[in-house]
Coordinates of C-alpha atoms in Angstrom, one line a residue:
Chain W
M1 CA 14.6 6.2 26.8
S2 CA 11.3 5.6 28.0
C3 CA 7.8 5.7 25.9
W4 CA 6.8 8.5 28.0
D5 CA 9.9 10.4 26.4
T6 CA 8.8 9.3 22.9
L7 CA 5.1 10.5 23.6
L8 CA 6.6 14.2 24.9
Q9 CA 9.0 14.1 21.9
Y10 CA 6.7 12.9 19.1
G11 CA 3.1 13.2 20.7
L12 CA 2.3 16.6 18.5
R13 CA 5.0 15.6 15.6
A14 CA 2.7 15.8 12.8
V15 CA 1.4 19.4 13.7
G16 CA 5.1 20.4 13.8
I17 CA 5.4 20.5 17.8
G18 CA 8.5 18.7 19.3
E19 CA 11.3 16.9 17.8
N20 CA 11.7 17.8 14.5
L21 CA 14.1 15.0 13.3
L22 CA 11.8 11.3 12.6
P23 CA 13.7 8.1 14.0
K24 CA 16.4 6.9 11.5
T25 CA 17.1 3.8 13.1
D26 CA 16.4 1.1 16.1
F27 CA 12.8 1.8 15.7
T28 CA 10.8 0.8 18.7
L29 CA 7.1 -0.2 18.9
C30 CA 6.5 2.9 21.3
Q31 CA 7.7 5.1 18.4
H32 CA 5.1 3.5 15.9
V33 CA 2.6 3.7 18.1
V34 CA 3.2 7.5 19.0
L35 CA 3.9 8.7 15.7
I36 CA 1.3 6.9 13.7
G37 CA -1.3 8.2 16.2
S38 CA 0.0 12.1 16.1
G39 CA -0.7 11.4 12.6
L40 CA -3.8 10.6 13.2
I41 CA -4.6 14.2 14.3
W42 CA -4.9 15.1 10.5
N43 CA -7.0 12.1 9.7
I44 CA -9.6 13.5 12.8
Y45 CA -9.2 17.1 11.2
F46 CA -9.9 16.6 7.6
G47 CA -13.0 14.2 8.4
V48 CA -14.5 16.1 11.2
L49 CA -14.4 19.4 9.4
A50 CA -15.5 17.6 5.7
L51 CA -18.4 15.9 7.6
I52 CA -19.5 19.2 9.5
F53 CA -19.3 21.6 6.3
G54 CA -20.5 18.8 3.9
F55 CA -23.7 18.2 6.1
F56 CA -24.9 21.7 5.5
L57 CA -23.5 21.5 1.4
A58 CA -25.4 18.1 1.4
N59 CA -28.9 19.3 2.5
A60 CA -29.1 22.2 0.0
L61 CA -27.9 20.1 -2.6
A62 CA -30.6 17.6 -1.8
L63 CA -33.1 20.0 -1.6
A64 CA -31.9 21.5 -5.4
K65 CA -32.0 17.9 -6.7
A66 CA -35.6 17.7 -5.7
S67 CA -36.4 21.3 -6.7
A68 CA -38.9 21.7 -9.7
N69 CA -36.7 25.1 -10.9
P70 CA -34.4 23.5 -13.5
L71 CA -32.0 26.4 -12.6
L72 CA -31.4 25.0 -9.2
R73 CA -31.9 21.2 -10.3
K74 CA -29.6 20.8 -13.1
P75 CA -26.4 22.0 -11.9
A76 CA -27.1 20.1 -8.2
E77 CA -27.3 17.0 -10.6
W78 CA -24.0 17.9 -12.2
F79 CA -22.4 18.5 -9.1
I80 CA -23.5 15.1 -7.9
F81 CA -23.0 13.4 -11.1
V82 CA -19.3 14.6 -11.4
F83 CA -18.2 13.8 -7.9
R84 CA -19.7 10.6 -7.3
G85 CA -18.5 9.5 -10.6
S86 CA -15.1 9.9 -10.7
P87 CA -12.5 8.7 -8.5
L88 CA -11.6 11.0 -5.5
F89 CA -7.7 10.2 -6.1
I90 CA -8.3 11.7 -9.3
Q91 CA -10.3 14.6 -7.8
F92 CA -7.3 15.2 -5.7
F93 CA -4.6 15.5 -8.7
L94 CA -7.0 17.5 -10.5
F95 CA -7.4 20.4 -7.9
Y96 CA -4.0 20.3 -6.8
E97 CA -2.9 21.3 -10.2
T98 CA -5.5 23.7 -10.7
F99 CA -4.4 25.2 -6.9
V100 CA -0.7 25.2 -8.5
L101 CA -1.5 26.5 -11.7
L102 CA -3.2 29.9 -9.7
P103 CA -0.6 32.9 -9.4
R104 CA 1.2 32.5 -6.6
T105 CA 1.5 36.3 -6.2
G106 CA -2.5 36.0 -5.9
I107 CA -4.9 37.1 -7.7
E108 CA -5.9 40.9 -8.0
I109 CA -9.4 42.0 -8.1
P110 CA -9.7 45.6 -9.3
L111 CA -12.5 47.6 -7.5
G112 CA -12.6 50.8 -9.2
F113 CA -11.0 53.2 -6.1
T114 CA -8.6 50.0 -4.7
T115 CA -7.3 46.7 -5.8
I116 CA -7.9 43.8 -3.2
T117 CA -5.4 41.2 -3.3
L118 CA -6.6 37.4 -3.1
A119 CA -3.7 35.1 -1.6
T120 CA -3.8 31.6 -3.2
S121 CA -1.0 30.1 -1.9
W122 CA -2.5 28.4 1.2
L123 CA -4.4 26.7 -1.5
T124 CA -1.7 24.6 -2.6
K125 CA -1.2 23.3 1.0
A126 CA -2.8 20.1 2.3
W127 CA -4.8 21.7 5.4
A128 CA -6.7 23.7 2.6
G129 CA -6.9 22.5 -0.4
A130 CA -7.3 18.8 0.4
L131 CA -10.0 19.8 3.0
I132 CA -12.1 21.4 -0.1
V133 CA -12.0 18.5 -2.1
L134 CA -12.8 15.9 1.2
F135 CA -15.6 18.7 1.2
L136 CA -16.9 18.9 -1.9
N137 CA -16.7 14.9 -2.3
T138 CA -18.6 14.3 0.8
S139 CA -21.1 16.7 -0.2
A140 CA -22.2 15.0 -3.1
Y141 CA -22.1 11.5 -1.4
T142 CA -24.2 12.7 1.5
G143 CA -26.5 15.1 -1.0
E144 CA -27.4 11.9 -3.1
I145 CA -28.5 10.2 0.3
F146 CA -30.3 12.9 1.2
Y147 CA -32.1 13.2 -2.1
G148 CA -33.1 9.3 -1.7
A149 CA -34.4 10.2 2.1
L150 CA -36.3 13.3 0.9
R151 CA -38.0 11.2 -1.9
S152 CA -39.0 8.8 0.6
V153 CA -40.7 10.9 3.0
P154 CA -44.1 9.0 3.5
K155 CA -47.1 10.4 1.8
G156 CA -49.5 10.1 5.1
D157 CA -46.4 12.6 6.9
L158 CA -47.2 15.3 4.3
E159 CA -50.9 15.0 4.0
A160 CA -51.0 15.3 8.0
A161 CA -48.7 18.4 7.7
D162 CA -51.3 19.7 5.3
A163 CA -54.2 18.8 7.7
Y164 CA -52.6 20.7 10.3
G165 CA -52.3 23.8 8.1
M166 CA -48.5 23.9 8.0
H167 CA -46.8 25.4 4.5
G168 CA -43.7 26.3 3.2
W169 CA -40.6 26.2 5.9
R170 CA -42.8 25.4 8.8
K171 CA -44.0 22.4 7.0
F172 CA -40.3 21.7 6.1
R173 CA -38.5 22.3 9.2
R174 CA -40.8 20.2 11.6
V175 CA -42.3 17.7 9.3
I176 CA -40.3 17.0 6.0
W177 CA -36.8 17.9 7.2
P178 CA -37.0 15.6 10.8
T179 CA -38.3 12.6 8.6
M180 CA -35.6 12.9 6.2
M181 CA -32.8 12.9 8.5
R182 CA -34.0 10.0 10.3
L183 CA -34.2 7.8 6.9
A184 CA -31.0 9.0 5.8
W185 CA -29.4 8.7 9.0
P186 CA -27.8 4.8 8.9
A187 CA -26.6 5.1 5.3
Y188 CA -25.2 9.0 6.5
T189 CA -23.4 6.9 9.3
N190 CA -22.0 4.6 6.6
E191 CA -20.7 7.6 4.8
A192 CA -19.0 9.2 7.4
I193 CA -16.9 6.0 8.3
F194 CA -15.8 5.9 4.5
M195 CA -15.0 9.7 4.7
F196 CA -12.3 8.9 7.3
H197 CA -11.0 5.9 5.5
A198 CA -11.0 8.6 2.7
T199 CA -8.6 10.7 4.6
T200 CA -5.9 8.4 4.6
L201 CA -4.9 9.2 0.8
V202 CA -4.5 12.9 1.1
Y203 CA -0.5 12.8 1.3
F204 CA -0.8 10.0 -1.5
S205 CA -2.3 11.9 -4.2
G206 CA -0.5 15.4 -5.5
F207 CA -0.7 17.3 -2.1
P208 CA 2.9 17.0 -0.3
A209 CA 3.6 16.4 3.1
F210 CA 5.6 19.8 4.3
S211 CA 8.6 19.0 6.5
Q212 CA 7.6 15.6 7.4
M213 CA 3.9 16.5 8.9
G214 CA 1.6 14.1 7.6
D215 CA -1.4 11.4 8.2
S216 CA -1.2 8.4 9.8
L217 CA -0.6 6.3 6.7
Y218 CA 2.0 8.6 5.8
Y219 CA 3.8 7.5 8.9
A220 CA 3.2 3.9 8.7
T221 CA 4.4 4.1 5.0
Y222 CA 7.6 5.7 6.4
F223 CA 8.0 2.9 9.1
A224 CA 7.2 0.5 6.7
S225 CA 9.7 1.7 4.1
K226 CA 12.5 2.3 6.8
T227 CA 12.1 -1.2 8.7
F228 CA 11.1 -3.1 5.4
N229 CA 8.9 -5.0 7.7
P230 CA 5.3 -4.3 6.9
F231 CA 4.1 -6.4 10.4
I232 CA 4.0 -3.9 12.8
A233 CA 3.4 -0.4 11.3
Y234 CA 0.3 -1.4 9.5
P235 CA -1.6 -3.7 12.2
V236 CA -0.8 -0.3 14.3
I237 CA -2.8 1.9 12.1
A238 CA -5.1 -0.9 11.1
A239 CA -5.9 -1.0 15.3
Y240 CA -6.3 3.0 15.1
F241 CA -8.5 3.3 12.3
I242 CA -10.5 0.5 14.1
C243 CA -11.1 2.5 17.3
L244 CA -12.2 5.5 15.0
T245 CA -14.6 3.3 13.1
M246 CA -16.0 2.5 16.3
L247 CA -16.1 6.1 17.6
V248 CA -18.1 6.9 14.6
I249 CA -20.4 4.4 15.0
F250 CA -21.1 5.1 18.4
S251 CA -21.6 8.8 18.3
Y252 CA -24.1 8.6 15.1
G253 CA -25.4 6.1 17.2
L254 CA -26.3 8.6 19.6
V255 CA -27.5 10.8 16.9
N256 CA -29.8 8.2 15.5
T257 CA -31.4 7.3 19.1
Y258 CA -32.3 11.1 19.6
L259 CA -34.1 10.9 15.8
N260 CA -36.0 7.9 16.7
R261 CA -37.0 9.1 20.0
H262 CA -40.6 9.2 19.5
L263 CA -41.0 5.8 17.7
P264 CA -41.8 2.7 20.1
Q265 CA -39.0 0.6 21.2
N266 CA -39.4 -2.4 18.3
M267 CA -39.8 0.4 15.8
R268 CA -36.4 1.9 16.0
T269 CA -33.6 1.3 13.3
K270 CA -30.5 0.9 14.5
I271 CA -26.7 1.4 13.3
R272 CA -26.0 -1.9 12.1
L273 CA -22.4 -3.1 11.3
R274 CA -22.7 -4.5 8.5
P275 CA -24.8 -2.6 5.5
Q276 CA -26.4 -3.7 2.6
V277 CA -24.7 -0.9 0.4
I278 CA -21.1 0.1 0.9
R279 CA -20.8 3.5 -0.4
Chain V
M1 CA 2.6 7.2 -36.2
F2 CA 1.9 9.2 -39.3
Q3 CA 4.3 10.0 -42.3
Y4 CA 3.9 13.8 -41.8
C5 CA 5.2 13.4 -38.1
A6 CA 8.7 13.1 -39.1
E7 CA 10.1 16.4 -38.1
P8 CA 7.5 17.4 -35.3
K9 CA 9.6 21.0 -34.9
T10 CA 8.3 22.2 -38.1
L11 CA 4.2 21.4 -37.6
E12 CA 1.8 23.7 -36.3
G13 CA -1.9 23.7 -35.0
L14 CA -3.9 20.6 -35.5
I15 CA -1.4 18.2 -37.3
W16 CA 1.0 19.0 -34.9
L17 CA -1.5 18.2 -32.2
S18 CA -2.6 14.9 -34.3
C19 CA 1.1 14.0 -34.1
Y20 CA 1.3 14.7 -30.7
L21 CA -1.6 12.4 -29.5
T22 CA -0.1 9.5 -31.5
N23 CA 3.6 9.3 -30.5
E24 CA 4.9 6.3 -28.8
K25 CA 4.5 7.5 -25.0
H26 CA 0.7 8.7 -25.7
Q27 CA 0.2 5.1 -27.1
L28 CA 1.4 3.6 -24.1
L29 CA -1.0 5.9 -22.2
Y30 CA -3.5 4.3 -24.5
G31 CA -2.5 0.5 -23.8
S32 CA -2.6 1.8 -19.7
L33 CA -6.7 2.3 -20.5
G34 CA -6.3 -1.6 -21.2
T35 CA -4.2 -2.2 -18.2
V36 CA -7.3 -0.4 -16.2
L37 CA -10.0 -2.2 -17.9
L38 CA -7.7 -5.4 -17.6
L39 CA -7.7 -5.1 -13.9
M40 CA -11.3 -5.1 -13.5
A41 CA -12.0 -7.9 -15.7
I42 CA -9.8 -10.1 -13.7
V43 CA -10.6 -8.6 -10.1
A44 CA -14.4 -9.0 -10.8
P45 CA -14.5 -12.7 -10.8
V46 CA -12.0 -13.4 -8.3
A47 CA -13.3 -11.0 -5.7
M48 CA -16.9 -12.7 -5.8
L49 CA -15.3 -15.9 -5.9
F50 CA -13.5 -14.9 -2.1
G51 CA -16.8 -13.1 -1.3
F52 CA -18.5 -16.3 -2.0
G53 CA -16.1 -17.9 0.4
G54 CA -16.4 -15.3 2.8
A55 CA -20.3 -15.3 3.0
V56 CA -20.6 -19.1 3.2
A57 CA -17.5 -19.0 6.1
A58 CA -19.4 -16.4 8.0
R59 CA -22.6 -19.0 7.8
S60 CA -21.0 -22.1 8.7
H61 CA -21.4 -24.0 12.2
L62 CA -18.2 -24.7 13.0
L63 CA -17.0 -21.5 15.5
P64 CA -13.3 -20.9 14.2
V65 CA -14.6 -21.0 10.0
R66 CA -17.4 -18.9 11.1
L67 CA -14.7 -16.2 13.0
F68 CA -12.5 -15.9 10.2
G69 CA -15.5 -15.4 7.8
K70 CA -16.8 -12.9 9.9
G71 CA -13.4 -11.2 10.6
Y72 CA -13.1 -10.9 6.9
T73 CA -16.0 -9.8 6.0
S74 CA -16.1 -6.7 8.6
M75 CA -12.2 -6.0 8.0
V76 CA -13.0 -3.5 5.4
R77 CA -15.5 -1.6 7.5
G78 CA -13.1 -0.8 10.0
I79 CA -10.0 -0.2 7.9
P80 CA -9.5 1.9 5.3
D81 CA -8.9 -0.6 1.5
I82 CA -5.8 2.0 1.1
I83 CA -4.0 0.7 4.3
F84 CA -4.6 -2.9 2.8
F85 CA -3.4 -1.7 -0.9
M86 CA -0.1 -1.0 1.0
F87 CA 0.3 -3.5 2.9
V88 CA -0.8 -6.9 1.1
P89 CA 1.4 -6.4 -1.8
I90 CA 4.8 -6.2 0.6
A91 CA 3.7 -8.8 2.9
L92 CA 2.6 -11.5 0.3
D93 CA 6.2 -10.7 -1.9
Q94 CA 7.9 -11.2 1.7
L95 CA 5.8 -14.2 2.4
F96 CA 6.6 -15.6 -1.3
E97 CA 10.1 -14.8 -1.0
L98 CA 10.5 -16.8 2.8
I99 CA 8.8 -19.9 1.4
R100 CA 10.8 -20.0 -1.9
H101 CA 13.9 -19.3 0.6
K102 CA 13.0 -22.0 3.3
I103 CA 12.9 -24.6 0.0
K104 CA 15.7 -23.4 -2.3
C105 CA 18.5 -22.4 0.6
P106 CA 17.9 -24.8 3.4
D107 CA 21.6 -24.2 4.7
W108 CA 21.6 -20.6 4.5
T109 CA 22.3 -19.2 8.5
D110 CA 22.1 -15.5 8.6
A111 CA 19.1 -13.6 9.7
I112 CA 16.5 -12.6 6.9
W113 CA 15.3 -9.5 8.8
Q114 CA 18.6 -7.6 8.9
G115 CA 18.0 -4.4 10.6
S116 CA 16.3 -2.8 7.9
D117 CA 16.6 -5.1 5.1
F118 CA 15.2 -8.3 4.1
V119 CA 17.7 -10.7 2.8
V120 CA 16.9 -13.8 1.4
C121 CA 19.2 -16.0 -1.2
A122 CA 19.7 -14.9 -4.9
E123 CA 17.6 -17.8 -6.4
A124 CA 14.8 -17.3 -3.5
K125 CA 14.3 -13.2 -4.9
L126 CA 10.6 -13.3 -6.7
P127 CA 11.3 -12.3 -10.0
L128 CA 14.9 -13.5 -10.0
S129 CA 17.0 -10.6 -10.6
T130 CA 18.1 -11.9 -14.0
S131 CA 14.6 -11.9 -15.5
P132 CA 13.7 -9.2 -18.0
Q133 CA 11.8 -6.3 -17.4
Y134 CA 8.6 -7.3 -18.7
V135 CA 8.1 -10.2 -15.8
H136 CA 8.8 -7.7 -13.1
E137 CA 6.1 -5.7 -14.4
I138 CA 3.8 -8.6 -14.7
Y139 CA 4.7 -9.9 -11.2
G140 CA 4.1 -6.3 -9.7
F141 CA 0.8 -6.0 -11.4
S142 CA -0.5 -9.9 -10.2
L143 CA 0.7 -8.8 -6.7
A144 CA -1.6 -5.5 -7.1
V145 CA -4.7 -7.8 -8.4
L146 CA -3.9 -9.9 -5.3
A147 CA -4.5 -7.3 -3.4
F148 CA -7.7 -5.6 -5.2
S149 CA -9.0 -9.4 -4.8
I150 CA -8.6 -9.6 -1.2
V151 CA -10.1 -6.0 -0.4
F152 CA -12.9 -6.4 -3.0
G153 CA -13.7 -9.8 -2.0
A154 CA -14.0 -8.6 1.8
F155 CA -16.4 -6.2 0.2
A156 CA -18.8 -8.7 -1.6
A157 CA -18.6 -10.8 1.2
N158 CA -20.3 -8.4 3.0
V159 CA -23.0 -7.7 0.0
L160 CA -23.6 -11.6 -0.6
Y161 CA -23.8 -12.6 3.3
G162 CA -26.7 -10.4 3.7
A163 CA -28.2 -11.4 0.3
M164 CA -28.3 -14.9 1.8
Q165 CA -29.8 -13.5 5.0
A166 CA -32.4 -11.6 2.9
V167 CA -33.8 -14.5 1.2
P168 CA -37.3 -15.4 2.9
R169 CA -36.8 -17.8 6.0
A170 CA -40.5 -19.8 4.8
Q171 CA -38.4 -20.6 1.4
L172 CA -35.5 -22.4 3.6
E173 CA -38.3 -24.3 5.5
T174 CA -40.0 -25.0 2.3
A175 CA -37.0 -26.8 1.1
E176 CA -36.6 -28.5 4.5
A177 CA -40.3 -29.8 4.6
Y178 CA -39.2 -31.4 1.2
G179 CA -36.6 -33.2 2.7
M180 CA -33.8 -31.5 1.3
T181 CA -30.3 -31.5 3.2
R182 CA -29.0 -28.6 4.3
R183 CA -26.5 -28.5 1.3
Q184 CA -29.4 -29.2 -1.1
A185 CA -31.3 -26.4 0.5
F186 CA -28.2 -24.1 -0.2
R187 CA -27.3 -25.0 -3.9
R188 CA -31.0 -25.3 -5.0
V189 CA -33.3 -22.6 -3.0
L190 CA -31.0 -20.2 -1.2
V191 CA -28.0 -19.7 -4.1
P192 CA -30.9 -18.6 -7.1
Q193 CA -33.1 -16.7 -5.3
M194 CA -30.2 -14.4 -3.4
W195 CA -29.0 -12.7 -6.6
V196 CA -31.6 -10.4 -6.7
F197 CA -30.9 -9.2 -3.1
A198 CA -27.4 -9.2 -3.9
L199 CA -27.9 -6.7 -7.1
P200 CA -28.1 -3.3 -5.5
G201 CA -25.1 -4.4 -3.4
L202 CA -23.0 -5.8 -6.0
S203 CA -23.9 -3.1 -8.7
N204 CA -22.7 -0.5 -6.2
L205 CA -19.8 -2.5 -5.6
W206 CA -18.5 -2.4 -9.2
M207 CA -18.9 1.8 -9.3
I208 CA -16.3 1.5 -6.1
L209 CA -14.0 -0.9 -8.0
I210 CA -13.9 1.4 -11.2
K211 CA -13.3 4.3 -8.7
A212 CA -10.5 2.2 -6.9
T213 CA -8.5 1.6 -10.3
P214 CA -6.4 4.7 -9.9
L215 CA -4.8 3.6 -6.8
L216 CA -3.0 0.9 -9.1
F217 CA -0.6 3.9 -9.1
L218 CA 0.2 4.0 -5.6
L219 CA 1.5 0.3 -6.0
G220 CA 4.0 1.4 -8.4
V221 CA 2.2 -0.2 -11.4
E222 CA 2.4 2.6 -14.7
D223 CA -1.3 3.1 -15.0
I224 CA -3.2 6.0 -16.7
V225 CA -2.1 8.1 -13.6
Y226 CA 1.4 7.6 -14.2
W227 CA 1.4 8.5 -17.8
A228 CA -0.9 11.6 -17.2
K229 CA 1.7 12.7 -15.0
E230 CA 4.2 11.8 -17.0
L231 CA 3.1 13.6 -20.4
G232 CA 1.6 16.5 -18.7
G233 CA 4.4 17.6 -16.8
S234 CA 6.2 20.4 -18.7
K235 CA 8.7 19.6 -21.6
T236 CA 11.4 21.7 -22.5
S237 CA 12.6 22.4 -26.1
Q238 CA 14.9 19.5 -25.7
F239 CA 12.0 17.2 -26.5
A240 CA 10.1 16.4 -29.2
Y241 CA 6.8 17.9 -28.4
P242 CA 8.0 20.9 -25.9
H243 CA 4.7 22.3 -24.2
P244 CA 4.0 23.9 -21.0
D245 CA 2.7 22.0 -18.0
W246 CA -0.1 20.6 -19.2
R247 CA -1.1 18.0 -16.2
L248 CA -4.5 19.8 -15.6
F249 CA -5.8 18.9 -18.7
Y250 CA -4.6 15.3 -18.5
F251 CA -6.5 15.0 -15.7
M252 CA -9.5 16.3 -17.1
A253 CA -9.4 13.4 -19.6
L254 CA -9.1 11.1 -17.1
L255 CA -12.1 12.7 -15.3
V256 CA -14.1 12.2 -18.2
Y257 CA -13.0 8.8 -19.0
Y258 CA -13.9 7.8 -15.3
L259 CA -17.6 9.6 -15.8
S260 CA -18.3 8.0 -18.8
M261 CA -17.3 4.5 -17.3
T262 CA -19.6 4.7 -14.4
R263 CA -22.1 6.5 -16.5
L264 CA -22.2 3.4 -18.9
S265 CA -21.9 1.3 -16.0
E266 CA -25.2 2.6 -14.1
I267 CA -27.0 2.5 -17.4
V268 CA -26.3 -1.2 -17.8
L269 CA -26.7 -2.1 -14.3
G270 CA -30.2 -0.3 -14.4
R271 CA -31.2 -2.3 -17.4
L272 CA -29.8 -5.5 -15.8
S273 CA -31.7 -4.8 -12.4
Q274 CA -34.9 -4.5 -14.5
R275 CA -34.4 -7.7 -15.9
L276 CA -34.1 -9.7 -12.5
S277 CA -36.9 -8.4 -11.0
R278 CA -39.5 -9.5 -13.7
G279 CA -41.6 -12.0 -11.7
Q280 CA -39.8 -11.3 -8.4
A281 CA -42.3 -10.8 -5.4
T282 CA -40.3 -7.6 -4.7
F283 CA -41.5 -3.9 -5.0
A284 CA -40.1 -3.6 -8.5
G285 CA -41.6 -6.6 -9.8
E286 CA -45.0 -6.1 -8.3
Q287 CA -44.5 -2.6 -10.2
Q288 CA -43.4 -4.2 -13.5
R289 CA -46.5 -6.8 -13.3
K290 CA -49.0 -3.8 -12.7
A291 CA -47.3 -2.1 -15.4
A292 CA -48.0 -4.9 -17.9
R293 CA -51.5 -5.5 -16.9

């Protein structure tokens, strides 16, 4: 059987399309590469969606944490503290157990004239439940990064905005927010990389992989446990992740260039491969 | 543990709870909190050592050594740490067994990888199949410690390399002007000055280490996550202390445990950073100087 056949057979196995039965014996390198690559679909799905949704919540959290009103500030501080202070692994377990305890038939909300049934069973599935956990987690980390950036917006910028008669929303949109993004971007790139790395935890922590549809690490451990040879499966997934990391650095680098476009060449910050702070 | 706990079925309320929370299984759970602390206590210094070695290698003048150092420091940037946690224990286990196999059974002719099996002679097994259970557990734990040390060593190497680069160039030039050799300048000027630059990264790393400890569960060590799952699952009336599914509460307790650990570390590290900044030519040091005046 050629490698092309394997690709047709297992290329979309992780999302349930194609041959259902996983290979049991005589594993080829091609099967390793194809199946682990198909699992990567989940890693990209979790990473991209969590980062997109997380970006908006993180902005809200950063502003709330910097707010003078304790009704906004305190919840934001606690949210960030809880999600940054505890292991993601425990968060996965905790949320999974919570979702499992929800009534399977759904929650009924009486509205007087009629009752709405809120379906809850989808929350125990990884595609939704794990995405919610990753979304909340990355929001907290990114929110802290944005908060730090917001606090380091130069005083001169704010005074200049005042001098132009800007205030309120206009001042925020035109002066504060762009500078905040520019300052936060290198650290945010770092967070995005670690977010993609964190997606490998999903299928090892509470959330089960239904009918063997898992992420890339799920298939890598499947191969390693079947062949008892870790020296093929893990290097393959490692290579995939190096490519993914490069892609993240490249695409965040493009945004970084855009954010820094008004600065002279020698003052632009570059996204570096070697950050001072890891996460 | 207590005298009145002899007949748990007859107890009620708080007394039942006090007996429940002190039974043998729970004592194992409390013991596993110690396992986590032990892991951190071993990994932190070993990883620092690996990290220091990695950072020095990445600055080396010899190309192969430098390439090794650079590869080691940047590997954790591209590859998720969980992959290392899955890979390193199996790989090391096979490596050790292979070496022992070559030494102890030189006249063994069968292939070692037989299809989906890894077969070495019985004398080369690690640990020996005759050894007691605790030896197996210690061996598993040591492999986990080694995996953690390698990964966190790479993180630390990243931080220490950055700190070495951050020491002002003029300091080293002054050392050269005094006629110090490269080695002397490294030991007397660079290393003492780099810590203040390394501290933010290292304290961050400590936080990551705390938050990575539940991954021990993935490596098959009976840690707190294992016990929380084990004890929290619903228990029928066949057990001494029957209860419904309480895993949620157990994981809540773990969450609180980790939150207090990270909070405590944050406070201690904040104090340490204040202390180290004293008299340094940095922003924080300057602030302290102005405040004291």
